[in-house]
Coordinates of C-alpha atoms in Angstrom, one line a residue:
M3 CA -34.6 2.8 13.0
Q4 CA -31.2 4.3 13.5
K5 CA -28.3 2.8 11.7
S6 CA -25.4 1.7 13.9
L7 CA -22.0 3.1 13.2
S8 CA -18.9 1.1 12.5
T9 CA -15.8 1.5 14.7
E10 CA -14.1 3.4 11.8
E11 CA -17.0 5.9 11.7
I12 CA -16.9 6.3 15.5
F13 CA -13.2 6.9 15.3
Y14 CA -13.8 9.7 12.8
I15 CA -16.7 11.2 14.8
N16 CA -14.4 11.5 17.8
C17 CA -11.5 12.9 15.7
R18 CA -13.7 15.5 14.1
A19 CA -15.5 16.4 17.3
A20 CA -12.1 17.2 18.9
Y21 CA -10.8 18.9 15.9
L22 CA -13.8 21.2 15.4
A23 CA -13.9 22.0 19.1
V24 CA -10.7 24.0 18.5
L25 CA -10.6 24.7 14.7
R26 CA -13.3 26.1 12.4
S27 CA -13.1 23.3 9.8
S28 CA -11.6 19.9 9.3
L29 CA -9.9 21.4 6.3
A30 CA -8.1 24.0 8.6
N31 CA -4.6 23.2 9.9
I32 CA -3.2 23.0 13.4
T33 CA -0.6 25.8 13.4
S34 CA 1.1 25.6 16.8
K35 CA 2.2 23.2 19.5
E36 CA -0.2 24.8 21.9
Q37 CA -3.1 24.3 19.5
L38 CA -2.1 20.6 19.1
C39 CA -2.2 20.2 22.8
L40 CA -5.7 21.7 23.0
V41 CA -7.0 19.4 20.2
L42 CA -5.5 16.3 21.9
Q43 CA -7.1 17.3 25.2
Q44 CA -10.4 17.6 23.5
A45 CA -9.9 14.0 22.2
G46 CA -9.5 12.8 25.8
R47 CA -5.7 12.7 25.7
N48 CA -3.4 14.2 28.3
P49 CA -0.2 14.8 26.3
S50 CA 3.1 15.4 28.0
Q51 CA 5.6 17.9 26.8
K52 CA 7.7 15.0 25.4
T53 CA 4.7 13.7 23.4
L54 CA 4.0 17.1 22.0
E55 CA 7.6 17.6 20.9
K56 CA 7.5 14.2 19.2
F57 CA 4.8 15.3 16.9
W58 CA 5.6 19.0 16.7
T59 CA 9.3 19.3 16.0
E60 CA 11.4 22.3 15.2
R61 CA 10.7 21.9 11.5
T62 CA 6.9 21.5 11.9
T63 CA 4.8 24.4 10.7
K64 CA 1.4 22.8 10.4
L65 CA -0.5 19.6 10.9
N66 CA -3.7 18.7 9.0
F67 CA -6.7 16.7 10.0
D68 CA -5.2 13.5 8.6
D69 CA -2.0 14.0 10.7
F70 CA -4.1 14.5 13.7
C71 CA -5.9 11.1 13.1
E72 CA -2.5 9.5 12.8
I73 CA -1.4 10.9 16.1
L74 CA -4.6 9.6 17.8
R75 CA -3.9 6.1 16.5
K76 CA -0.5 6.2 18.1
E77 CA -1.4 8.0 21.3
K78 CA -4.0 5.9 23.0
P79 CA -5.9 7.3 26.1
T80 CA -4.1 6.6 29.3
E81 CA -5.7 3.7 31.2
E82 CA -6.4 4.1 34.9
S83 CA -4.3 0.9 35.5
E84 CA -1.3 2.6 34.0
L85 CA -1.6 5.6 36.3
L86 CA -2.1 3.4 39.3
R87 CA 1.0 1.3 38.4
A88 CA 3.1 4.5 38.3
F89 CA 1.9 5.7 41.7
R90 CA 2.3 2.3 43.3
K91 CA 6.0 2.4 42.5
L92 CA 6.1 5.3 45.0
D93 CA 3.8 3.6 47.5
L94 CA 6.3 1.0 48.7
S95 CA 4.2 0.2 51.8
G96 CA 1.0 -0.3 49.7
Q97 CA -1.2 1.9 51.9
G98 CA -2.9 3.6 49.0
Y99 CA -1.5 7.0 49.4
V100 CA 1.7 9.0 48.7
L101 CA 3.2 11.7 50.9
H102 CA 3.2 15.2 49.5
S103 CA 6.9 15.5 50.3
E104 CA 7.8 12.3 48.4
L105 CA 5.6 13.3 45.4
Y106 CA 7.1 16.8 45.4
K107 CA 10.6 15.4 45.3
V108 CA 9.8 13.0 42.4
L109 CA 7.9 15.5 40.3
T110 CA 10.6 18.2 40.6
S111 CA 13.6 16.0 40.0
R112 CA 12.7 13.2 37.6
G113 CA 11.5 12.8 34.0
E114 CA 9.8 15.9 32.7
K115 CA 10.5 18.1 35.8
M116 CA 7.8 20.3 37.1
S117 CA 8.4 23.6 38.8
P118 CA 7.5 23.9 42.5
E119 CA 4.5 26.2 41.5
E120 CA 3.2 23.6 39.1
V121 CA 3.4 20.8 41.7
N122 CA 1.6 23.0 44.3
Q123 CA -1.1 23.8 41.7
F124 CA -1.4 20.1 40.8
L125 CA -1.8 19.1 44.5
S126 CA -4.4 21.9 45.0
L127 CA -6.5 20.6 42.1
A128 CA -6.2 17.0 43.0
G129 CA -9.1 17.1 45.4
S130 CA -7.7 13.9 47.0
N131 CA -5.4 15.3 49.7
K132 CA -5.6 15.1 53.4
D133 CA -3.0 15.5 56.1
G134 CA -0.2 15.8 53.7
K135 CA -1.2 12.6 51.8
L136 CA -2.4 12.1 48.3
D137 CA -5.0 9.3 47.7
Y138 CA -3.8 8.4 44.3
T139 CA -6.5 5.8 43.6
Q140 CA -9.1 8.6 43.7
L141 CA -6.9 10.9 41.8
C142 CA -6.3 8.4 38.9
R143 CA -10.0 7.8 38.7
L144 CA -10.6 11.6 38.5
L145 CA -7.9 12.1 35.8
V146 CA -9.3 9.3 33.6
S147 CA -12.9 10.4 34.0
T148 CA -12.0 14.1 33.2
A149 CA -10.2 13.0 30.0
G150 CA -13.2 11.0 29.0
R151 CA -15.5 13.9 29.8
C152 CA -13.5 16.2 27.5
Q153 CA -14.0 13.8 24.6
T154 CA -17.8 13.5 25.4
L155 CA -18.2 17.2 25.6
A156 CA -16.6 17.7 22.3
V157 CA -19.0 15.2 20.7
E158 CA -22.0 16.8 22.4
K159 CA -20.9 20.2 21.1
L160 CA -20.8 18.9 17.6
E161 CA -24.2 17.1 18.1
S162 CA -25.8 20.3 19.3
D163 CA -24.7 22.3 16.3
A164 CA -27.0 21.3 13.4
K165 CA -25.0 23.2 10.8
L166 CA -21.7 21.6 11.8
K167 CA -23.3 18.2 12.0
Q168 CA -24.8 18.4 8.6
Q169 CA -21.6 19.9 7.1
N170 CA -19.3 17.2 8.5
F171 CA -21.4 14.0 8.5
G172 CA -23.8 14.5 5.5
N173 CA -26.2 11.5 5.2
Q174 CA -25.3 10.2 8.7
T175 CA -26.9 13.1 10.6
E176 CA -29.9 11.0 11.6
I177 CA -27.6 9.0 13.8
S178 CA -27.0 10.2 17.4
L179 CA -23.3 10.9 17.8
K180 CA -23.6 10.8 21.6
D181 CA -25.1 7.3 21.5
S182 CA -22.6 6.1 18.9
A183 CA -19.6 7.4 20.7
S184 CA -20.5 5.3 23.8
Q185 CA -21.1 2.1 21.8
A186 CA -17.5 1.1 21.3
V187 CA -13.9 2.1 21.8
P188 CA -12.7 4.1 18.8
A189 CA -10.7 2.1 16.3
S190 CA -8.5 3.4 13.5
P191 CA -9.7 3.6 9.9
E192 CA -8.0 2.1 7.0
A193 CA -4.3 2.9 6.5
P194 CA -3.6 6.0 4.3
Q195 CA -3.1 5.2 0.6
K196 CA 0.4 5.7 -0.6
T197 CA 1.1 8.0 -3.5
E198 CA 3.4 7.6 -6.5
P199 CA 6.2 8.5 -6.4
D200 CA 6.1 9.7 -2.7
A201 CA 3.8 8.6 0.1
T202 CA 1.5 11.1 1.7
P203 CA -1.3 10.8 4.3
R204 CA -4.8 10.4 3.0
K205 CA -7.0 13.4 3.4
A206 CA -10.2 11.9 4.8
E207 CA -12.8 14.6 5.4
G208 CA -16.3 14.9 6.8
R209 CA -19.5 13.7 5.2
S210 CA -20.4 17.0 3.6
S211 CA -23.2 17.8 1.3
S212 CA -22.6 21.6 1.6
R213 CA -19.8 24.0 1.5
P214 CA -17.2 23.9 4.4
S215 CA -17.3 26.5 7.0
S216 CA -14.0 28.0 5.8
A217 CA -13.9 30.3 2.8
R218 CA -12.8 27.5 0.5
S219 CA -15.0 26.7 -2.4
R220 CA -15.6 23.8 -4.8
R221 CA -16.9 25.4 -8.0
T222 CA -15.5 23.0 -10.6
S223 CA -16.1 19.2 -10.6
A224 CA -16.1 16.0 -12.5
S225 CA -18.8 13.4 -12.0
T226 CA -19.1 9.7 -12.7
N227 CA -22.3 7.6 -12.7
I228 CA -22.1 3.8 -13.1
T229 CA -25.0 1.3 -12.6
V230 CA -24.1 -2.3 -12.2
A231 CA -26.7 -5.1 -12.6
A232 CA -27.5 -7.5 -9.8
S233 CA -25.4 -10.7 -9.7
S234 CA -26.0 -14.0 -8.0
T235 CA -22.2 -14.6 -8.0
K236 CA -22.9 -18.2 -8.9
S237 CA -21.4 -17.7 -12.4
G238 CA -19.1 -15.3 -14.1
H239 CA -16.8 -14.7 -17.0
L240 CA -13.9 -16.7 -15.6
S241 CA -13.9 -20.1 -17.2
E242 CA -11.3 -22.8 -16.8
P243 CA -9.4 -24.1 -19.9
K244 CA -11.0 -27.3 -21.1
S245 CA -7.8 -29.4 -20.7
L246 CA -6.8 -27.8 -17.4
Q247 CA -6.4 -31.2 -15.6
T248 CA -3.5 -31.9 -17.9
W249 CA -1.6 -28.6 -17.2
H250 CA 1.3 -28.3 -14.8
H251 CA 0.0 -27.0 -11.5
T252 CA 1.3 -25.5 -8.3
S253 CA -0.6 -24.0 -5.3
T254 CA 0.2 -21.9 -2.3
K255 CA -1.7 -20.3 0.6
G256 CA -1.5 -17.0 2.3
C257 CA -3.6 -14.6 4.4
F258 CA -4.6 -11.0 4.4
F259 CA -4.1 -9.6 7.9
L260 CA -5.8 -6.4 9.1
E261 CA -3.4 -4.1 10.9
E262 CA -4.3 -1.9 13.9
D263 CA -4.1 1.2 11.7
G264 CA -6.4 -0.3 9.1
G265 CA -3.7 -1.4 6.7
I266 CA -3.7 -4.8 5.1
V267 CA -0.6 -7.1 5.3
S268 CA 0.0 -10.2 3.2
L269 CA 2.7 -12.4 1.8
Q270 CA 4.1 -11.7 -1.6
Y271 CA 5.4 -14.4 -3.9
R272 CA 7.9 -15.1 -6.7
L273 CA 6.7 -17.0 -9.8
H274 CA 9.2 -18.6 -12.1
L275 CA 8.5 -20.0 -15.6
P276 CA 11.3 -21.9 -17.3
Q277 CA 9.8 -21.3 -20.7
T278 CA 7.1 -19.3 -22.4
S279 CA 3.7 -20.7 -21.6
T280 CA -0.1 -20.1 -21.4
V281 CA -0.9 -19.5 -17.8
F282 CA -4.1 -19.7 -15.7
L283 CA -3.8 -17.7 -12.5
T284 CA -6.4 -17.6 -9.7
I285 CA -7.0 -16.5 -6.1
R286 CA -9.9 -17.3 -3.8
P287 CA -10.6 -17.1 0.0
L288 CA -9.8 -20.3 1.9
N289 CA -12.8 -21.8 3.6
L290 CA -11.6 -23.4 6.9
N291 CA -15.1 -24.5 7.8
Q292 CA -15.7 -27.9 6.3
E293 CA -19.5 -27.5 6.6
D294 CA -20.8 -26.1 3.3
E295 CA -23.8 -24.6 4.9
R296 CA -21.6 -22.6 7.2
P297 CA -18.8 -21.0 5.2
S298 CA -16.1 -19.0 6.9
S299 CA -17.1 -15.4 7.6
W300 CA -14.4 -14.0 5.3
M301 CA -15.5 -15.8 2.2
K302 CA -17.1 -12.6 0.8
V303 CA -13.9 -10.6 1.2
D304 CA -12.7 -9.5 -2.3
T305 CA -9.3 -10.8 -3.5
A306 CA -7.1 -10.0 -6.5
L307 CA -3.6 -10.7 -7.8
F308 CA -1.3 -8.3 -9.5
L309 CA 1.6 -9.8 -11.5
V310 CA 4.7 -7.6 -12.0
T311 CA 8.1 -8.1 -13.5
A312 CA 10.8 -9.1 -11.0
N313 CA 13.4 -6.5 -11.9
K314 CA 16.5 -5.7 -10.0
T315 CA 15.0 -2.6 -8.4
K316 CA 11.3 -2.3 -7.3
E317 CA 11.0 1.0 -9.2
D318 CA 11.7 -0.8 -12.4
S319 CA 8.8 -3.3 -11.9
N320 CA 6.2 -3.2 -14.6
L321 CA 2.6 -4.4 -14.4
V322 CA 2.1 -7.5 -16.5
C323 CA -1.5 -8.4 -15.7
F324 CA -4.1 -8.6 -12.9
T325 CA -7.1 -10.8 -12.1
E326 CA -10.2 -9.2 -13.6
Q327 CA -12.5 -12.1 -14.3
R328 CA -14.6 -13.9 -11.7
D329 CA -16.4 -17.1 -10.9
K330 CA -18.2 -17.1 -7.6
E331 CA -15.6 -16.1 -5.0
K332 CA -12.7 -16.9 -7.3
F333 CA -10.8 -14.3 -9.4
G334 CA -8.5 -15.1 -12.2
W335 CA -6.6 -14.3 -15.4
K336 CA -5.6 -16.4 -18.4
G337 CA -2.9 -15.5 -21.0
E338 CA 0.6 -16.1 -22.2
L339 CA 3.6 -15.3 -20.1
S340 CA 7.2 -15.2 -21.3
A341 CA 9.9 -17.3 -19.7
G342 CA 11.2 -15.5 -16.6
T343 CA 10.6 -14.5 -13.0
Y344 CA 7.6 -12.5 -11.8
H345 CA 6.3 -11.2 -8.5
I346 CA 2.7 -12.1 -7.4
L347 CA 1.1 -9.4 -5.3
P348 CA -2.1 -10.3 -3.5
F349 CA -4.6 -7.5 -2.9
S350 CA -7.9 -6.8 -1.2
T351 CA -9.7 -3.4 -1.2
G352 CA -10.5 -3.5 2.5
C353 CA -14.2 -2.8 1.9
R354 CA -15.2 -6.1 3.6
L355 CA -12.1 -6.7 5.7
R356 CA -12.6 -4.2 8.6
R357 CA -11.8 -4.0 12.3
S358 CA -14.3 -5.8 14.5
R359 CA -17.2 -3.5 15.5
A360 CA -17.6 -4.7 19.1
P361 CA -15.5 -6.6 21.6
A362 CA -16.3 -10.3 22.2
L363 CA -19.1 -10.8 24.8
K364 CA -16.9 -13.3 26.6
T365 CA -13.1 -14.0 26.5
A366 CA -12.4 -17.6 25.6
Q367 CA -10.4 -19.8 27.9
L368 CA -7.1 -21.0 26.4
V369 CA -5.7 -23.3 29.0
Y370 CA -6.8 -25.3 32.1
R371 CA -5.4 -27.5 34.8
T372 CA -6.0 -31.2 34.6
D373 CA -6.8 -33.3 37.7
A374 CA -3.1 -34.0 37.9
G375 CA -2.4 -30.3 38.1
E376 CA -0.9 -30.1 34.7
L377 CA -1.6 -27.4 32.1
A378 CA -3.6 -28.4 29.0
L379 CA -5.0 -26.5 26.0
T380 CA -8.8 -26.1 25.8
K381 CA -10.7 -27.7 23.0
E382 CA -11.6 -24.2 21.6
F383 CA -7.9 -23.1 21.6
R384 CA -6.8 -26.3 19.9
A385 CA -9.3 -25.7 17.2
A386 CA -8.1 -22.2 16.6
L387 CA -4.4 -23.4 16.6
S388 CA -5.4 -26.1 14.0
D389 CA -6.9 -23.4 11.8
I390 CA -3.8 -21.3 12.2
F391 CA -1.7 -24.3 11.2
E392 CA -3.8 -24.7 8.1
V393 CA -3.2 -21.1 7.1
I394 CA 0.6 -21.1 7.7
D395 CA 1.1 -24.5 6.0
L396 CA 1.6 -22.7 2.7
D397 CA 2.3 -25.7 0.5
G398 CA -0.5 -27.7 2.1
N399 CA 1.6 -30.8 2.9
G400 CA 0.4 -31.0 6.5
L401 CA 3.8 -30.0 7.9
L402 CA 5.6 -26.7 8.7
S403 CA 9.0 -26.1 7.2
L404 CA 11.4 -23.6 8.9
E405 CA 10.5 -21.0 6.2
E406 CA 6.7 -21.4 6.8
Y407 CA 7.2 -21.2 10.5
N408 CA 9.3 -18.1 10.2
F409 CA 6.5 -16.3 8.3
F410 CA 4.3 -17.1 11.3
E411 CA 7.0 -15.9 13.7
E412 CA 7.5 -12.7 11.7
R413 CA 3.8 -12.0 11.8
T414 CA 3.3 -12.7 15.5
S415 CA 6.5 -11.7 17.1
G416 CA 8.5 -9.7 14.5
E417 CA 11.4 -12.2 14.9
K418 CA 12.7 -15.2 13.1
C419 CA 13.8 -18.7 14.3
D420 CA 17.4 -19.5 13.3
E421 CA 18.7 -23.0 12.4
D422 CA 19.9 -23.7 16.0
A423 CA 16.6 -22.8 17.5
W424 CA 14.8 -24.8 14.8
A425 CA 17.0 -27.8 15.8
V426 CA 15.9 -27.4 19.4
C427 CA 12.2 -27.3 18.2
K428 CA 12.7 -30.6 16.3
E429 CA 14.2 -32.2 19.4
N430 CA 11.4 -31.3 21.7
F431 CA 8.3 -31.4 19.5
D432 CA 6.7 -33.8 17.1
T433 CA 8.2 -33.6 13.6
K434 CA 8.2 -35.5 10.4
K435 CA 10.7 -35.2 7.5
N436 CA 12.4 -32.5 9.6
E437 CA 9.2 -30.4 9.6
L438 CA 6.9 -29.6 12.4
T439 CA 3.6 -31.6 12.6
R440 CA 0.3 -30.2 13.6
Q441 CA 0.7 -32.0 17.0
G442 CA 4.2 -30.5 17.4
F443 CA 2.7 -27.0 16.8
M444 CA 0.2 -27.7 19.6
E445 CA 3.0 -28.9 21.9
L446 CA 5.0 -25.7 21.1
N447 CA 2.1 -23.5 22.3
L448 CA 1.5 -25.6 25.4
M449 CA 5.2 -25.2 26.3
E450 CA 4.8 -21.4 25.9
A451 CA 1.9 -21.5 28.4
N452 CA 4.0 -23.7 30.8
D453 CA 7.0 -21.4 30.6
R454 CA 4.7 -18.6 31.8
E455 CA 3.0 -20.7 34.5
G456 CA -0.4 -20.5 32.8
D457 CA -0.2 -16.8 31.9
T458 CA -1.8 -16.5 28.5
A459 CA -0.9 -12.9 27.6
D460 CA 1.7 -14.0 25.0
L461 CA -0.7 -16.5 23.5
W462 CA -3.3 -13.8 23.1
V463 CA -0.7 -11.6 21.3
T464 CA -0.2 -14.5 18.8
L465 CA -3.9 -15.0 18.3
E466 CA -4.7 -11.3 17.8
S467 CA -1.8 -11.0 15.4
M468 CA -3.4 -13.8 13.4
G469 CA -6.7 -11.9 13.3
Y470 CA -8.6 -13.6 16.2
S471 CA -11.0 -11.9 18.6
R472 CA -11.1 -12.6 22.3
G473 CA -14.0 -14.9 21.5
L474 CA -11.6 -17.0 19.4
E475 CA -13.1 -16.0 16.1
M476 CA -11.0 -15.0 13.1
V477 CA -12.5 -11.6 12.3
E478 CA -9.6 -9.5 11.1
A479 CA -8.0 -11.9 8.6
C480 CA -8.8 -13.6 5.3
P481 CA -6.9 -16.7 4.4
F482 CA -6.6 -17.4 0.6
V483 CA -5.3 -19.9 -1.9
I484 CA -3.4 -19.1 -5.1
D485 CA -3.4 -21.6 -7.9
V486 CA -1.0 -21.3 -10.9
Y487 CA -1.6 -23.6 -14.0
S488 CA 0.9 -23.6 -16.9
E489 CA 0.2 -25.5 -20.1
E490 CA 3.8 -25.9 -21.4
T491 CA 6.1 -25.9 -18.3
Q492 CA 6.1 -26.5 -14.5
P493 CA 5.7 -23.2 -12.7
T494 CA 7.3 -22.7 -9.2
V495 CA 5.9 -20.3 -6.6
Q496 CA 8.0 -19.2 -3.6
P497 CA 6.8 -16.8 -0.8
I498 CA 9.3 -14.0 -0.4
N499 CA 8.2 -11.4 2.1
L500 CA 5.4 -10.2 4.3
E501 CA 4.5 -6.7 3.3
S502 CA 1.8 -4.0 3.8
S503 CA 0.8 -1.9 0.8
S504 CA 4.2 -1.9 -0.8
K505 CA 5.2 0.7 -3.3
V506 CA 5.3 -1.9 -6.0
L507 CA 1.7 -3.0 -5.3
N508 CA 0.4 0.6 -5.2
T509 CA 2.1 1.4 -8.4
A510 CA 0.6 -1.7 -10.0
L511 CA -2.8 -0.7 -8.7
H512 CA -2.5 2.8 -10.1
R513 CA -1.4 1.5 -13.5
S514 CA -4.2 -1.0 -13.7
V515 CA -6.8 1.6 -13.1
I516 CA -5.3 4.1 -15.5
S517 CA -4.7 1.6 -18.3
K518 CA -8.2 0.1 -18.1
G519 CA -10.4 2.8 -16.7
E520 CA -12.2 5.9 -18.0
A521 CA -10.4 9.3 -17.6
K522 CA -12.0 12.6 -16.8
T523 CA -10.5 15.9 -16.1
I524 CA -11.9 18.3 -13.5
K525 CA -13.1 21.4 -15.4
G526 CA -10.7 24.2 -15.2
H527 CA -8.0 21.9 -13.9
E528 CA -6.8 19.9 -16.9
N529 CA -3.8 18.5 -15.0
V530 CA -6.0 16.8 -12.4
I531 CA -7.4 13.6 -13.9
I532 CA -9.9 11.2 -12.3
H533 CA -9.4 7.6 -13.6
T534 CA -12.3 5.2 -12.9
Y535 CA -12.1 1.5 -13.5
K536 CA -15.0 -0.9 -13.3
S537 CA -14.6 -4.7 -13.1
E538 CA -17.1 -7.5 -12.5
A539 CA -16.8 -7.0 -8.7
R540 CA -15.5 -3.6 -7.9
I541 CA -15.1 0.1 -9.0
S542 CA -11.8 1.8 -8.3
S543 CA -10.7 5.4 -8.9
V544 CA -7.3 7.0 -9.0
I545 CA -6.5 10.7 -8.9
A546 CA -3.5 11.8 -11.0
N547 CA -2.2 15.2 -10.2
K548 CA 0.1 16.3 -13.0
S549 CA 0.4 19.8 -11.9
S550 CA 3.4 21.3 -10.0
H551 CA 1.4 22.0 -6.8
K552 CA -0.6 20.1 -4.3
V553 CA -4.3 19.8 -4.8
T554 CA -7.1 18.9 -2.4
V555 CA -10.0 17.0 -4.1
H556 CA -13.4 16.8 -2.4
V557 CA -15.1 13.5 -3.1
N558 CA -18.9 13.1 -2.7
S559 CA -20.5 9.7 -3.2
E560 CA -23.7 10.4 -1.2
Q561 CA -25.9 9.6 -4.2
S562 CA -24.5 6.1 -4.6
K563 CA -26.9 3.3 -3.8
N564 CA -26.1 -0.2 -2.3
C565 CA -22.4 0.7 -2.2
I566 CA -19.6 0.3 0.4
S567 CA -16.4 2.3 0.1
S568 CA -12.9 1.5 1.3
R569 CA -12.9 4.9 2.8
G570 CA -15.6 3.9 5.2
M571 CA -17.6 7.1 4.4
S572 CA -19.4 8.7 1.4
V573 CA -17.9 12.2 1.6
F574 CA -14.2 13.0 2.2
A575 CA -11.3 15.0 0.8
V576 CA -8.0 13.7 -0.7
E577 CA -4.8 15.7 -0.6
V578 CA -2.7 14.8 -3.6
P579 CA 0.9 16.1 -3.8
A580 CA 2.3 17.6 -7.0
R581 CA 3.1 15.1 -9.8
T582 CA 1.7 12.1 -7.9
K583 CA -1.1 9.6 -8.2
M584 CA -3.3 8.4 -5.3
V585 CA -6.1 5.9 -5.0
C586 CA -9.3 7.8 -4.3
Q587 CA -11.4 4.9 -3.2
H588 CA -12.6 1.3 -4.0
V589 CA -16.3 0.6 -4.0
L590 CA -18.1 -2.8 -3.8
P591 CA -21.8 -3.6 -3.6
I592 CA -23.3 -4.1 -0.1
N593 CA -25.6 -6.7 -1.5
E594 CA -24.5 -8.3 -4.7
K595 CA -27.9 -9.7 -5.4
Q596 CA -29.2 -6.2 -5.9
E597 CA -28.4 -3.6 -8.5
W598 CA -25.9 -1.0 -7.3
T599 CA -25.2 2.5 -8.5
Y600 CA -21.9 4.4 -8.1
H601 CA -22.4 8.1 -8.4
C602 CA -19.4 10.2 -7.5
V603 CA -18.6 13.9 -7.8
E604 CA -15.0 15.1 -7.4
S605 CA -14.3 18.8 -6.9
I606 CA -11.2 20.9 -6.3
V607 CA -11.1 22.6 -2.9
S608 CA -9.6 26.1 -3.5

């Protein structure tokens, strides 16, 4: 039985197929604007000159495979509807065709002007011309199908070359690439890991168990082998202090949101302790489903907290501690903290929080017309809004403050509500104690639907920003709860900003792995060190490049068993700039009730 591919793997298949249709290896570089155009066309894109110049500037000398993947995330295939919309602006009479003379005038005088020869060549190739008229509906269909065919042919070419297929996909060669490519629309993989001190794109390479087709070799390596016993996850080393009920306590909520590029966004918090105290700090996923036998789908998403000093500049922040111990789905830390202010940085590896593999079978209805002709919210939409309210009600008091509502606005619209606008909200919607009630939140969304006369496009933007699918399931988000207990003093926790993979968090992550993990150097490359950290729930590795030049590290985890990687693949390459550190990968067990083995070999590509 063939294994189905995730959308991340399908995305990489299409990227590599296009790349290898033009270049000899995914480790080779694009070296000209013309070459970039060819590779984009193989990926089913039809880049304009303006698009090419955006990605190939006067200072560009080369682009690597990772750069190409980034471009494909940003440059989506042109939809037939977009092309039709552009032609219909010229077809004022709505007859379904455009006169050659009118099209000639537009193409040679507006936007990216075409030469008369180029226009004549275009019209001769269109195959949709008759009596000086262009049937643009047929032309748009032809353009879109041709672009799609280019992508399909690139995948078929890779599929037919057994050597290339084995070289680039390793243990996935038993899967039909042609079948997989047609199963779903490509989605982006996880966001590139940031380096310390400078950010650089992650070098994600093919699943390779053999040498690349280029002359590069990997003759030196370091290997790590870790076997972890099966766990029922019903018990762990995290134990609550016996007198915890007498400690001072504060709680707040938050949510991990999966971005379109695979990055993970969440709120960050400020913790203040008036005096030195013993502290018990925990994070766990928030179960919105009250039925114990049907927990929310994200309850198996891994969570963690990093605590850093809140210094004047982010660069000065130091790692204080992070949650290592576990009890079921809860992760925690216990120890003494000095009086002062700290930043709490929530973290998830991304191994189990991934983009939805397939579109919803049916798009849910959000609003309907009553017998009186008035708009109303459907039961399913009200339930989703109630869950969203639960997530953004950070202090759990059943009301939304302006600050809480603004984090919601920042996430869904990128804007914030000022005091005047908030006053209008309080006048028009149900409030209590100057805060918005759950009913008021429903009324606000109904007003939005009314303002647009039943058009739900903006409502869907809100829902998708909050991690919902078209079937009204929260599939790309993981709500969580943070609890802070302090034995001697009352702690306060305040949300401060919504941020994705901040430099402070990446630095804290690097330092946690380096301080607690095992270090190995790659033979012959003493300045390239692989740090591997194992906790109760995950294995993380960081590559530290102390040399004065960039290195490319080939990573092979094909021999691992019962493992899932944050990279979404078992073989890839990581490009690490000089004097920087970069997360190599995070690994979790697929099935925690079974033993899992992490076997990884890192080699220098030279």
